[in-house]
Coordinates of C-alpha atoms in Angstrom, one line a residue:
M1 CA 0.0 0.0 0.0
A2 CA 1.3 3.5 -0.9
T3 CA 2.2 5.8 2.0
P4 CA 0.8 9.3 2.2
D5 CA 4.1 10.7 1.0
S6 CA 4.2 8.5 -2.0
P7 CA 4.1 10.3 -5.3
V8 CA 1.9 7.5 -6.7
H9 CA -0.6 8.2 -3.9
V10 CA -0.6 11.9 -4.7
V11 CA -1.4 11.2 -8.3
A12 CA -4.1 8.6 -7.6
A13 CA -5.7 10.9 -5.1
S14 CA -6.5 13.5 -7.7
E15 CA -7.6 11.2 -10.5
G16 CA -11.3 11.5 -11.3
A17 CA -11.7 14.7 -9.3
P18 CA -13.5 17.4 -11.3
I19 CA -11.1 20.0 -12.7
V20 CA -11.5 23.6 -11.6
I21 CA -10.0 26.5 -13.6
R22 CA -9.0 29.1 -11.0
S23 CA -9.0 32.8 -11.5
V24 CA -5.5 34.3 -11.1
G25 CA -4.5 38.0 -10.6
W26 CA -2.0 40.0 -12.6
Q27 CA 0.6 39.7 -9.9
E28 CA 0.6 35.9 -10.0
P29 CA 3.3 35.4 -12.7
L30 CA 5.8 37.2 -10.5
R31 CA 4.8 35.0 -7.6
W32 CA 5.4 31.9 -9.8
L33 CA 8.8 33.2 -10.6
A34 CA 9.6 33.8 -6.9
A35 CA 8.4 30.3 -6.0
G36 CA 10.4 28.8 -8.8
W37 CA 13.5 30.7 -7.6
R38 CA 13.0 29.3 -4.1
D39 CA 12.8 25.8 -5.5
I40 CA 16.0 25.9 -7.4
R41 CA 17.8 27.4 -4.4
R42 CA 16.5 24.5 -2.3
A43 CA 17.3 21.9 -5.0
W44 CA 20.4 23.5 -6.6
G45 CA 22.0 20.2 -7.5
V46 CA 19.0 19.0 -9.4
A47 CA 18.6 22.4 -11.0
L48 CA 22.2 22.4 -12.1
F49 CA 21.8 19.1 -13.9
Y50 CA 18.7 20.2 -15.8
G51 CA 20.1 23.6 -16.5
S52 CA 23.3 22.1 -18.0
C53 CA 21.1 20.0 -20.3
F54 CA 19.2 23.0 -21.5
W55 CA 22.4 24.9 -22.0
L56 CA 24.0 22.1 -24.0
M57 CA 20.9 21.9 -26.2
A58 CA 21.1 25.7 -26.9
L59 CA 24.8 25.4 -27.8
A60 CA 24.1 22.6 -30.2
L61 CA 21.3 24.5 -31.9
A62 CA 23.5 27.6 -32.2
W63 CA 26.4 25.7 -33.7
V64 CA 24.2 23.9 -36.2
F65 CA 22.5 27.2 -37.2
R66 CA 25.9 28.7 -37.9
A67 CA 27.4 25.7 -39.6
S68 CA 24.4 24.1 -41.5
P69 CA 21.2 26.1 -41.1
E70 CA 19.3 23.6 -43.2
Y71 CA 19.6 21.0 -40.4
T72 CA 18.4 23.4 -37.6
M73 CA 14.8 22.3 -37.8
S74 CA 15.8 18.6 -37.5
L75 CA 17.9 19.3 -34.4
A76 CA 15.1 21.4 -33.0
S77 CA 12.8 18.4 -33.4
G78 CA 15.2 16.4 -31.3
C79 CA 15.2 19.1 -28.6
L80 CA 11.4 19.1 -28.7
L81 CA 11.5 15.4 -28.0
L82 CA 13.9 15.8 -25.1
G83 CA 12.5 19.0 -23.6
P84 CA 9.3 17.7 -22.1
F85 CA 11.1 14.9 -20.3
L86 CA 13.5 17.4 -18.8
A87 CA 10.7 19.7 -17.8
M88 CA 8.8 16.8 -16.2
G89 CA 11.8 16.2 -13.9
L90 CA 11.7 19.8 -12.7
Y91 CA 8.0 19.6 -12.1
D92 CA 8.6 16.5 -10.0
T93 CA 11.2 18.4 -8.0
S94 CA 8.9 21.3 -7.2
R95 CA 6.1 18.8 -6.3
R96 CA 8.4 17.0 -3.9
L97 CA 9.4 20.3 -2.3
E98 CA 5.8 21.2 -2.0
L99 CA 5.1 18.0 -0.2
G100 CA 8.0 18.5 2.2
L101 CA 10.1 15.8 0.6
A102 CA 13.8 16.1 -0.3
P103 CA 14.7 16.6 -3.9
D104 CA 15.7 13.4 -5.7
L105 CA 17.5 13.6 -9.0
G106 CA 17.0 9.8 -9.7
Q107 CA 13.3 10.1 -9.1
S108 CA 13.0 13.2 -11.2
I109 CA 14.7 11.5 -14.2
T110 CA 12.2 8.6 -14.2
C111 CA 9.1 10.4 -12.9
W112 CA 7.6 10.3 -16.4
D113 CA 7.6 6.5 -16.8
K114 CA 3.9 6.1 -15.8
Q115 CA 2.9 8.9 -18.2
L116 CA 4.9 7.7 -21.2
A117 CA 2.0 7.0 -23.5
S118 CA 0.3 10.4 -22.7
M119 CA 3.6 12.2 -23.1
G120 CA 4.3 10.5 -26.4
M121 CA 1.0 11.6 -27.8
L122 CA 1.6 15.2 -26.7
V123 CA 5.1 15.3 -28.0
L124 CA 3.8 13.9 -31.4
V125 CA 1.3 16.8 -31.5
L126 CA 4.1 19.2 -30.8
I127 CA 6.3 17.8 -33.5
V128 CA 3.5 18.0 -36.0
L129 CA 3.0 21.7 -35.1
E130 CA 6.7 22.3 -35.4
L131 CA 6.8 20.7 -38.9
L132 CA 3.8 22.8 -40.0
W133 CA 5.5 25.9 -38.5
G134 CA 8.7 25.1 -40.4
R135 CA 6.8 24.5 -43.6
A136 CA 4.9 27.8 -43.2
S137 CA 8.2 29.6 -42.5
L138 CA 9.7 28.2 -45.8
V139 CA 6.6 29.5 -47.7
V140 CA 7.1 33.0 -46.2
F141 CA 10.8 32.9 -47.2
A142 CA 9.9 31.7 -50.7
V143 CA 7.5 34.5 -51.1
F144 CA 9.8 37.3 -50.0
F145 CA 13.1 35.9 -51.3
N146 CA 12.3 34.9 -54.9
T147 CA 16.0 34.7 -55.7
G148 CA 16.4 31.7 -53.6
M149 CA 16.8 30.9 -49.9
P150 CA 19.2 33.3 -48.1
S151 CA 22.3 32.1 -46.3
T152 CA 22.5 32.2 -42.5
T153 CA 23.9 35.7 -42.6
G154 CA 21.1 36.7 -45.0
V155 CA 18.5 35.3 -42.6
V156 CA 19.9 37.3 -39.7
Q157 CA 20.2 40.5 -41.8
A158 CA 16.6 40.0 -43.1
L159 CA 15.2 39.6 -39.6
F160 CA 16.9 42.7 -38.2
S161 CA 16.6 45.1 -41.2
V162 CA 13.8 47.6 -41.1
D163 CA 13.8 47.6 -44.9
N164 CA 12.2 44.2 -44.7
W165 CA 9.4 45.2 -42.5
E166 CA 6.7 43.4 -44.5
F167 CA 8.7 40.1 -44.3
I168 CA 9.3 40.7 -40.6
A169 CA 5.6 41.4 -40.0
V170 CA 4.4 38.3 -41.9
Y171 CA 7.1 36.0 -40.5
S172 CA 6.3 37.2 -36.9
A173 CA 2.5 36.8 -37.4
V174 CA 3.0 33.2 -38.7
G175 CA 5.4 32.4 -35.9
G176 CA 3.1 34.0 -33.4
V177 CA 0.1 31.8 -34.4
F178 CA 2.1 28.6 -34.0
A179 CA 3.8 29.8 -30.8
A180 CA 0.4 30.6 -29.3
L181 CA -0.8 27.1 -30.2
V182 CA 2.2 25.4 -28.6
F183 CA 2.1 27.6 -25.5
G184 CA -1.6 27.2 -25.1
S185 CA -1.6 23.5 -25.3
T186 CA 1.4 22.9 -23.0
V187 CA 1.4 25.7 -20.4
V188 CA -0.2 23.4 -17.8
S189 CA -0.6 20.1 -19.6
L190 CA 2.7 18.4 -18.7
P191 CA 2.6 19.2 -14.9
M192 CA -1.1 18.2 -15.0
M193 CA -0.2 14.8 -16.4
L194 CA 2.4 14.3 -13.7
D195 CA 0.1 15.4 -10.9
R196 CA -3.1 13.8 -11.9
G197 CA -2.1 11.1 -14.4
T198 CA -4.3 12.8 -17.0
D199 CA -4.3 11.7 -20.6
A200 CA -2.8 14.0 -23.2
M201 CA -6.1 15.1 -24.8
T202 CA -7.7 16.1 -21.5
A203 CA -4.5 17.9 -20.3
A204 CA -4.1 19.8 -23.6
I205 CA -7.8 20.9 -23.6
T206 CA -7.5 22.0 -20.0
S207 CA -4.4 23.9 -20.8
L208 CA -6.2 25.7 -23.7
R209 CA -9.1 26.4 -21.3
V210 CA -6.7 28.0 -18.8
V211 CA -5.3 30.3 -21.6
T212 CA -8.8 31.3 -22.9
T213 CA -10.3 32.0 -19.5
Q214 CA -7.2 33.7 -18.1
T215 CA -5.9 35.2 -21.3
G216 CA -4.3 38.4 -20.0
V217 CA -2.4 36.8 -17.2
L218 CA -1.2 33.9 -19.3
V219 CA -0.1 36.2 -22.1
L220 CA 1.9 38.1 -19.5
W221 CA 3.4 34.8 -18.3
G222 CA 4.3 33.9 -21.8
L223 CA 6.0 37.3 -22.4
L224 CA 8.0 36.9 -19.2
I225 CA 9.2 33.4 -20.4
V226 CA 10.2 34.8 -23.8
L227 CA 12.0 37.8 -22.2
L228 CA 14.0 35.6 -19.8
V229 CA 14.9 33.1 -22.5
A230 CA 15.8 35.9 -24.9
V231 CA 18.1 37.6 -22.4
A232 CA 19.8 34.2 -21.7
L233 CA 20.3 33.6 -25.4
L234 CA 21.7 37.0 -26.1
V235 CA 24.6 36.5 -23.6
P236 CA 27.7 35.0 -25.1
W237 CA 27.7 31.2 -24.9
Q238 CA 24.1 31.4 -23.5
W239 CA 25.4 30.4 -20.0
P240 CA 22.4 32.0 -18.2
L241 CA 20.3 29.1 -19.5
V242 CA 21.9 27.0 -16.7
V243 CA 19.8 29.1 -14.3
V244 CA 16.9 30.3 -16.4
G245 CA 15.9 26.9 -17.7
P246 CA 15.3 25.2 -14.3
W247 CA 13.9 28.5 -12.9
L248 CA 11.2 28.6 -15.5
G249 CA 10.6 24.9 -15.2
C250 CA 9.9 25.1 -11.5
A251 CA 7.9 28.3 -11.9
S252 CA 5.7 26.5 -14.4
W253 CA 4.8 24.0 -11.8
H254 CA 3.5 26.8 -9.6
A255 CA 1.7 28.3 -12.5
Y256 CA -0.2 25.0 -13.0
R257 CA -0.9 24.7 -9.2
A258 CA -2.3 28.2 -9.2
C259 CA -4.5 27.8 -12.4
V260 CA -5.8 24.3 -12.0
G261 CA -7.5 22.8 -9.0
S262 CA -9.8 19.9 -8.0
Q263 CA -13.4 20.4 -7.0
P264 CA -14.2 18.6 -3.8
V265 CA -16.3 15.5 -4.1
T266 CA -19.1 14.7 -1.7
A267 CA -19.6 11.3 0.1
E268 CA -22.2 10.4 -2.6
G269 CA -19.6 10.9 -5.3
A270 CA -21.1 14.1 -6.7
A271 CA -19.3 17.4 -6.8
P272 CA -21.0 20.2 -4.8
A273 CA -22.8 23.0 -6.6
T274 CA -20.3 25.7 -5.6
R275 CA -16.6 25.8 -6.5
S276 CA -13.9 26.0 -3.9
P277 CA -12.2 29.4 -3.6
A278 CA -9.1 30.0 -5.6

């Protein structure tokens, strides 16, 4: 029999409980960042391991983009396969700290094993979205660069030249649509699968519900994520990712916990008419 501190017990206890989308205030994203920072300070060894993984992935992507940009999308797909598993380990670390348990790197590395099927389905959806995103980007390039695909230097110059404002606007709009789909379907889905043992479809739909019902706050959260990652990538050798990666991972667990709750179930098995307060 599982003990009360067992992660399996925690997951099973929330299975089948009605899902509540909680209202969150504008100050919540900063609280999530503060809580994530506390987590990585308490589990600095685990955070260093995952941060190093994110950093190495960024270095590999940057090297391939400079050397052979045509293979960047392929490597990005590989990172997209690995990324959710790394993130799940950080969610597990924050969950253990929340329960008063000590961080456990070994447990965090294998915490996804019971959700492998659901994670595989979600990762497959993400890869399809990335492939469509890549294809749409190629179409945009083909329309605006009718003399052929630009080199790596040409791509950078095109993206940062005000003379190409039409290309920048269209490229940003296309990228924004796909980025919104990826963010909306994953912002709470992975921690939800870890916490509740939810299937990929339910988790993704719940994640989209969170974004559509708390749009302003979640857009702010997404902008903070983009800002922190962009700052880390702009620093030579992208070394801040060692800290920013696990920081955002742990903070995302707290974002999930703030946005998604379980409605209490009565002794008869029916949920009460009123929702529990946020």
